[in-house]
């Protein structure tokens, strides 16, 4: 039973990406969490990549656990995605982690990198007095014509911005 479960986990973690793509837009991020290892609690990083295909549907492209968020870890992770068939990427968004930006340039040379607006706003909020947050949020959203997000009970396809279709 464990061997059968291992096969299912391996097929989930390493699906071929060529048939599902091309993925025009990719978002890369890392989550830090505590895990129990060897009888003690340590920090681990989960590298994630999600993509939007030409039909506008979002898919998890890959997950990988690493000991730290390093350039080498990102390079290995993205190289694996490319080896599994990730192609046609035109835009990648992520935080401004130097190793990640370099790994994107090395593994997805045809893609444009853009700093994730959410990470940018979060970084900006850490150096802004809390009393100025409402005004700052208004200024950040104004150029994009955004209003506060409302949760939809029915998820639909994600549409890439105009001009990003192949």
XYZ file of N, CA and C in Angstrom:
498
model
N 0.821 -1.187 0.000
C 0.000 0.000 0.000
C 0.874 1.263 0.000
N 1.953 1.239 0.781
C 2.844 2.404 0.839
C 3.503 2.654 -0.512
N 3.874 1.584 -1.211
C 4.500 1.741 -2.529
C 3.519 2.369 -3.518
N 2.259 1.961 -3.437
C 1.240 2.536 -4.318
C 1.035 4.020 -4.001
N 1.034 4.352 -2.727
C 0.895 5.749 -2.318
C 2.092 6.564 -2.801
N 3.294 5.985 -2.697
C 4.497 6.669 -3.187
C 4.387 6.991 -4.679
N 3.815 6.070 -5.454
C 3.638 6.310 -6.887
C 2.700 7.490 -7.137
N 1.604 7.545 -6.374
C 0.652 8.654 -6.528
C 1.293 9.987 -6.144
N 2.064 9.988 -5.070
C 2.738 11.214 -4.631
C 3.755 11.650 -5.683
N 4.525 10.704 -6.212
C 5.530 11.029 -7.231
C 4.870 11.579 -8.497
N 3.744 11.005 -8.909
C 3.075 11.505 -10.116
C 2.477 12.887 -9.873
N 2.048 13.185 -8.638
C 1.552 14.528 -8.319
C 2.692 15.537 -8.300
N 3.817 15.141 -7.714
C 4.944 16.066 -7.564
C 5.697 16.306 -8.864
N 5.669 15.362 -9.787
C 6.477 15.474 -11.000
C 5.681 15.229 -12.277
N 4.544 15.890 -12.458
C 3.795 15.634 -13.691
C 4.492 16.269 -14.889
N 4.336 15.676 -16.074
C 4.874 16.334 -17.267
C 4.088 17.623 -17.515
N 4.788 18.687 -17.848
C 4.142 19.988 -18.021
C 3.912 20.356 -19.480
N 4.538 19.645 -20.396
C 4.431 19.981 -21.811
C 3.017 19.882 -22.354
N 2.253 18.879 -21.918
C 0.897 18.683 -22.429
C -0.080 19.722 -21.898
N 0.165 20.234 -20.694
C -0.761 21.178 -20.063
C -0.507 22.619 -20.483
N 0.651 22.903 -21.053
C 1.051 24.273 -21.377
C 0.633 24.679 -22.762
N 1.167 25.755 -23.263
C 2.224 26.537 -22.626
C 1.671 27.375 -21.476
N 2.529 27.630 -20.515
C 2.167 28.463 -19.382
C 2.727 29.855 -19.637
N 1.854 30.776 -19.950
C 2.239 32.128 -20.334
C 2.738 32.910 -19.129
N 2.070 32.716 -18.000
C 2.372 33.452 -16.775
C 2.719 32.465 -15.680
N 3.797 32.734 -14.943
C 4.208 31.893 -13.820
C 4.446 32.785 -12.611
N 3.966 32.335 -11.460
C 4.231 33.014 -10.195
C 5.071 32.075 -9.340
N 6.183 32.581 -8.829
C 7.073 31.781 -7.984
C 7.135 32.414 -6.603
N 7.109 31.574 -5.577
C 7.148 32.078 -4.210
C 7.697 30.988 -3.301
N 8.029 31.383 -2.094
C 8.517 30.436 -1.092
C 7.732 30.635 0.193
N 7.410 29.541 0.841
C 6.726 29.570 2.128
C 7.671 28.995 3.168
N 7.845 29.697 4.274
C 8.682 29.187 5.356
C 7.769 28.595 6.414
N 8.098 27.400 6.858
C 7.293 26.752 7.888
C 8.172 25.918 8.800
N 7.636 25.607 9.944
C 8.335 24.765 10.912
C 7.957 23.312 10.659
N 8.962 22.438 10.687
C 8.732 21.005 10.523
C 9.509 20.251 11.595
N 9.031 19.071 11.910
C 9.737 18.235 12.875
C 10.676 17.329 12.099
N 11.944 17.389 12.454
C 12.960 16.604 11.763
C 13.963 16.101 12.791
N 14.117 14.796 12.860
C 15.078 14.229 13.801
C 14.754 14.551 15.253
N 13.470 14.637 15.575
C 13.069 14.882 16.952
C 13.121 16.342 17.386
N 13.373 17.255 16.463
C 13.366 18.678 16.824
C 12.659 19.486 15.737
N 12.270 20.685 16.084
C 11.555 21.551 15.154
C 12.557 22.472 14.469
N 12.530 22.464 13.135
C 13.436 23.297 12.339
C 12.633 24.026 11.266
N 13.222 25.059 10.711
C 12.578 25.784 9.614
C 12.852 25.071 8.296
N 11.848 25.044 7.456
C 11.985 24.509 6.102
C 11.301 25.487 5.153
N 11.708 25.456 3.917
C 11.153 26.344 2.900
C 10.496 25.485 1.827
N 9.283 25.855 1.443
C 8.596 25.177 0.345
C 8.596 26.131 -0.845
N 9.325 25.762 -1.890
C 9.372 26.546 -3.119
C 8.146 26.174 -3.948
N 7.436 27.168 -4.447
C 6.214 26.906 -5.204
C 6.234 27.641 -6.540
N 5.593 27.047 -7.511
C 5.391 27.705 -8.804
C 3.992 27.360 -9.280
N 3.236 28.385 -9.618
C 1.924 28.196 -10.222
C 1.955 28.868 -11.587
N 1.147 28.370 -12.495
C 1.149 28.927 -13.837
C -0.245 29.086 -14.389
N -0.385 30.015 -15.312
C -1.640 30.221 -16.028
C -1.407 29.778 -17.466
N -2.222 28.809 -17.909
C -2.037 28.302 -19.269
C -2.766 29.183 -20.282
N -2.678 28.846 -21.536
C -3.263 29.657 -22.612
C -4.783 29.737 -22.516
N -5.411 28.782 -21.822
C -6.862 28.804 -21.633
C -7.276 29.657 -20.444
N -6.293 30.193 -19.710
C -6.597 31.030 -18.555
C -6.792 30.268 -17.263
N -6.435 28.998 -17.223
C -6.586 28.205 -16.010
C -5.267 28.136 -15.252
N -5.367 28.272 -13.936
C -4.191 28.250 -13.074
C -3.934 26.822 -12.598
N -2.664 26.442 -12.589
C -2.279 25.107 -12.142
C -1.030 25.189 -11.283
N -0.920 24.260 -10.345
C 0.309 24.129 -9.570
C 1.315 23.428 -10.468
N 2.446 24.078 -10.715
C 3.477 23.503 -11.575
C 4.461 22.665 -10.783
N 4.724 23.070 -9.555
C 5.674 22.317 -8.756
C 5.781 22.833 -7.341
N 6.195 21.932 -6.463
C 6.474 22.214 -5.059
C 7.764 21.497 -4.708
N 8.607 22.130 -3.927
C 9.834 21.469 -3.498
C 10.221 21.984 -2.124
N 10.576 21.075 -1.235
C 11.034 21.447 0.101
C 12.543 21.642 0.051
N 13.001 22.746 0.631
C 14.436 23.049 0.684
C 14.787 23.481 2.103
N 16.061 23.404 2.431
C 16.494 23.820 3.768
C 16.532 25.331 3.903
N 16.735 26.029 2.774
C 16.733 27.495 2.797
C 16.366 28.008 1.409
N 15.955 29.273 1.355
C 15.626 29.898 0.074
C 16.909 30.482 -0.503
N 17.591 29.686 -1.302
C 18.870 30.111 -1.876
C 18.774 30.119 -3.399
N 19.727 30.772 -4.021
C 19.788 30.777 -5.475
C 19.943 29.376 -6.031
N 20.749 28.555 -5.350
C 20.962 27.181 -5.816
C 19.666 26.373 -5.753
N 18.898 26.541 -4.676
C 17.634 25.814 -4.541
C 16.650 26.242 -5.632
N 16.553 27.551 -5.872
C 15.659 28.048 -6.920
C 16.114 27.574 -8.299
N 17.404 27.589 -8.547
C 17.922 27.157 -9.842
C 17.584 25.689 -10.097
N 17.783 24.852 -9.096
C 17.476 23.424 -9.228
C 15.978 23.214 -9.459
N 15.154 23.943 -8.713
C 13.698 23.828 -8.823
C 13.216 24.240 -10.217
N 13.659 25.401 -10.694
C 13.223 25.875 -12.008
C 13.783 25.013 -13.138
N 15.010 24.529 -12.986
C 15.591 23.638 -14.001
C 14.762 22.362 -14.117
N 14.263 21.856 -12.987
C 13.417 20.667 -13.000
C 12.101 20.949 -13.728
N 11.507 22.120 -13.495
C 10.261 22.469 -14.189
C 10.476 22.531 -15.701
N 11.582 23.125 -16.120
C 11.897 23.213 -17.552
C 12.127 21.810 -18.121
N 12.825 20.961 -17.380
C 13.079 19.589 -17.837
C 11.776 18.801 -17.973
N 10.773 19.136 -17.157
C 9.478 18.456 -17.225
C 8.575 19.044 -18.303
N 9.056 20.057 -19.034
C 8.299 20.570 -20.168
C 7.747 21.974 -20.021
N 8.122 22.698 -18.975
C 7.650 24.075 -18.832
C 8.210 24.914 -19.971
N 7.334 25.524 -20.723
C 7.769 26.342 -21.850
C 6.729 27.387 -22.193
N 7.097 28.307 -23.059
C 6.175 29.350 -23.487
C 5.946 30.432 -22.456
N 6.776 30.480 -21.426
C 6.594 31.457 -20.349
C 6.995 32.836 -20.854
N 6.089 33.801 -20.676
C 6.359 35.169 -21.120
C 6.548 36.117 -19.951
N 5.945 35.794 -18.784
C 6.042 36.670 -17.622
C 6.142 35.837 -16.360
N 7.100 36.189 -15.492
C 7.246 35.544 -14.182
C 7.184 36.640 -13.133
N 6.338 36.446 -12.125
C 6.319 37.378 -11.002
C 6.808 36.651 -9.767
N 7.509 37.402 -8.928
C 8.025 36.853 -7.675
C 8.448 38.006 -6.794
N 8.920 37.668 -5.594
C 9.536 38.703 -4.779
C 10.906 39.012 -5.380
N 11.614 39.933 -4.766
C 12.884 40.384 -5.352
C 14.092 39.626 -4.804
N 13.907 38.390 -4.359
C 15.020 37.577 -3.865
C 16.048 37.427 -4.989
N 17.271 37.845 -4.726
C 18.311 37.878 -5.765
C 18.525 36.520 -6.418
N 18.616 35.465 -5.618
C 18.842 34.132 -6.168
C 17.701 33.669 -7.055
N 16.482 34.027 -6.695
C 15.323 33.650 -7.499
C 15.322 34.399 -8.829
N 15.578 35.686 -8.790
C 15.601 36.485 -10.023
C 16.681 35.958 -10.970
N 17.843 35.608 -10.429
C 18.919 35.055 -11.263
C 18.543 33.686 -11.828
N 17.874 32.856 -11.019
C 17.458 31.531 -11.490
C 16.408 31.645 -12.594
N 15.529 32.632 -12.486
C 14.532 32.859 -13.540
C 15.241 33.236 -14.839
N 16.196 34.155 -14.753
C 16.938 34.582 -15.948
C 17.701 33.418 -16.573
N 18.251 32.540 -15.743
C 19.046 31.420 -16.252
C 18.183 30.325 -16.877
N 17.017 30.052 -16.289
C 16.205 28.920 -16.732
C 15.065 29.293 -17.673
N 14.621 30.537 -17.608
C 13.526 30.999 -18.464
C 13.962 32.286 -19.164
N 14.980 32.202 -20.022
C 15.573 33.412 -20.597
C 14.623 34.224 -21.477
N 13.590 33.620 -22.027
C 12.653 34.359 -22.880
C 11.587 35.089 -22.069
N 11.527 34.814 -20.772
C 10.486 35.408 -19.927
C 10.940 36.742 -19.347
N 9.980 37.619 -19.152
C 10.208 38.889 -18.473
C 9.918 38.675 -16.997
N 10.753 39.247 -16.130
C 10.516 39.155 -14.689
C 9.877 40.446 -14.205
N 8.922 40.307 -13.295
C 8.290 41.462 -12.673
C 8.162 41.197 -11.184
N 8.472 42.203 -10.398
C 8.307 42.068 -8.954
C 6.819 41.977 -8.645
N 6.464 41.024 -7.822
C 5.075 40.801 -7.443
C 4.535 42.032 -6.717
N 3.415 42.592 -7.176
C 2.869 43.780 -6.523
C 2.512 43.550 -5.059
N 2.088 42.345 -4.712
C 1.749 42.049 -3.321
C 2.991 42.101 -2.445
N 4.088 41.497 -2.914
C 5.332 41.554 -2.149
C 5.855 42.988 -2.062
N 5.748 43.727 -3.154
C 6.192 45.119 -3.160
C 5.417 45.920 -2.116
N 4.099 45.764 -2.114
C 3.269 46.495 -1.155
C 3.595 46.082 0.278
N 3.789 44.787 0.509
C 4.119 44.320 1.858
C 5.455 44.892 2.316
N 6.448 44.913 1.430
C 7.748 45.493 1.778
C 7.623 46.980 2.067
N 6.815 47.665 1.291
C 6.606 49.095 1.486
C 5.909 49.370 2.815
N 4.963 48.527 3.190
C 4.234 48.712 4.453
C 5.152 48.555 5.668
N 6.194 47.747 5.552
C 7.088 47.548 6.704
C 7.895 48.795 7.035
N 8.048 49.708 6.083
C 8.823 50.931 6.336
C 7.929 52.176 6.384
N 6.618 51.956 6.410
C 5.658 53.058 6.446
C 4.961 53.074 7.801
N 4.820 54.255 8.423
C 4.078 54.314 9.686
C 2.651 53.796 9.497
N 2.164 53.088 10.499
C 0.838 52.479 10.398
C -0.246 53.520 10.132
N -0.064 54.719 10.638
C -1.065 55.773 10.432
C -1.191 56.158 8.955
N -0.160 55.897 8.167
C -0.180 56.257 6.744
C -0.641 55.111 5.846
N -0.921 53.942 6.406
C -1.304 52.790 5.598
C -2.530 53.034 4.719
N -3.625 53.608 5.231
C -4.791 53.805 4.347
C -4.459 54.662 3.118
N -3.730 55.745 3.315
C -3.369 56.608 2.183
C -2.434 55.878 1.224
N -1.499 55.109 1.771
C -0.563 54.368 0.927
C -1.300 53.329 0.085
N -2.245 52.617 0.691
C -3.020 51.623 -0.055
C -3.794 52.278 -1.197
N -4.357 53.441 -0.936
C -5.084 54.166 -1.982
C -4.144 54.540 -3.123
N -2.952 55.022 -2.778
C -1.983 55.405 -3.814
C -1.511 54.199 -4.621
N -1.311 53.060 -3.949
C -0.857 51.861 -4.655
C -1.917 51.336 -5.618
N -3.178 51.422 -5.242
C -4.250 50.879 -6.073
C -4.697 51.830 -7.176
N -4.519 53.122 -6.983
C -5.030 54.116 -7.936
C -4.529 53.923 -9.371
N -3.228 53.721 -9.614
C -2.779 53.582 -11.015
C -3.350 52.361 -11.709
N -3.716 51.361 -10.930
C -4.228 50.129 -11.515
C -5.746 50.118 -11.612
N -6.397 51.127 -11.033
C -7.854 51.162 -11.043
C -8.457 50.057 -10.202
N -7.749 49.648 -9.145
C -8.212 48.544 -8.311
C -9.090 49.038 -7.178
N -10.011 48.181 -6.796
C -10.815 48.410 -5.603
C -10.505 47.270 -4.651
N -10.863 47.403 -3.385
C -10.609 46.296 -2.456
C -11.198 44.994 -2.987
N -10.454 43.924 -2.814
C -10.864 42.617 -3.346
C -12.079 42.085 -2.613
N -12.953 41.412 -3.376
C -14.080 40.705 -2.789
C -13.930 39.246 -3.168
N -14.171 38.395 -2.217
C -14.056 36.960 -2.476
C -15.247 36.488 -3.296
N -14.968 35.734 -4.327
C -16.020 35.154 -5.142
C -16.279 33.740 -4.658
N -17.538 33.354 -4.617
C -17.855 31.991 -4.200
C -17.646 31.010 -5.342
N -17.479 31.522 -6.561
C -17.290 30.671 -7.729
C -16.012 31.040 -8.456
N -14.945 30.251 -8.261
C -13.707 30.589 -8.966
C -13.854 30.346 -10.464
N -13.219 31.182 -11.231
C -13.237 31.032 -12.681
C -11.821 31.059 -13.205
N -11.662 30.996 -14.513
C -10.309 31.027 -15.064
C -9.649 32.381 -14.832
N -8.349 32.352 -14.695
C -7.565 33.569 -14.541
C -7.182 34.028 -15.937
N -7.446 35.265 -16.247
C -7.128 35.788 -17.569
C -5.838 36.584 -17.513
N -4.848 36.232 -18.334
C -3.615 37.019 -18.382
C -3.911 38.415 -18.921
N -3.070 39.386 -18.579
C -3.261 40.733 -19.105
C -3.198 40.736 -20.632
N -3.845 41.730 -21.276
C -3.805 41.810 -22.736
C -2.368 41.847 -23.245
N -2.132 41.209 -24.365
C -0.804 41.205 -24.963
C 0.064 40.041 -24.529
N -0.390 39.234 -23.556
C 0.422 38.103 -23.104
C -0.012 36.788 -23.729
N -1.025 36.816 -24.576
C -1.427 35.583 -25.246
C -0.407 35.244 -26.322
N -0.143 33.941 -26.526
C 0.875 33.550 -27.511
C 0.499 33.908 -28.929
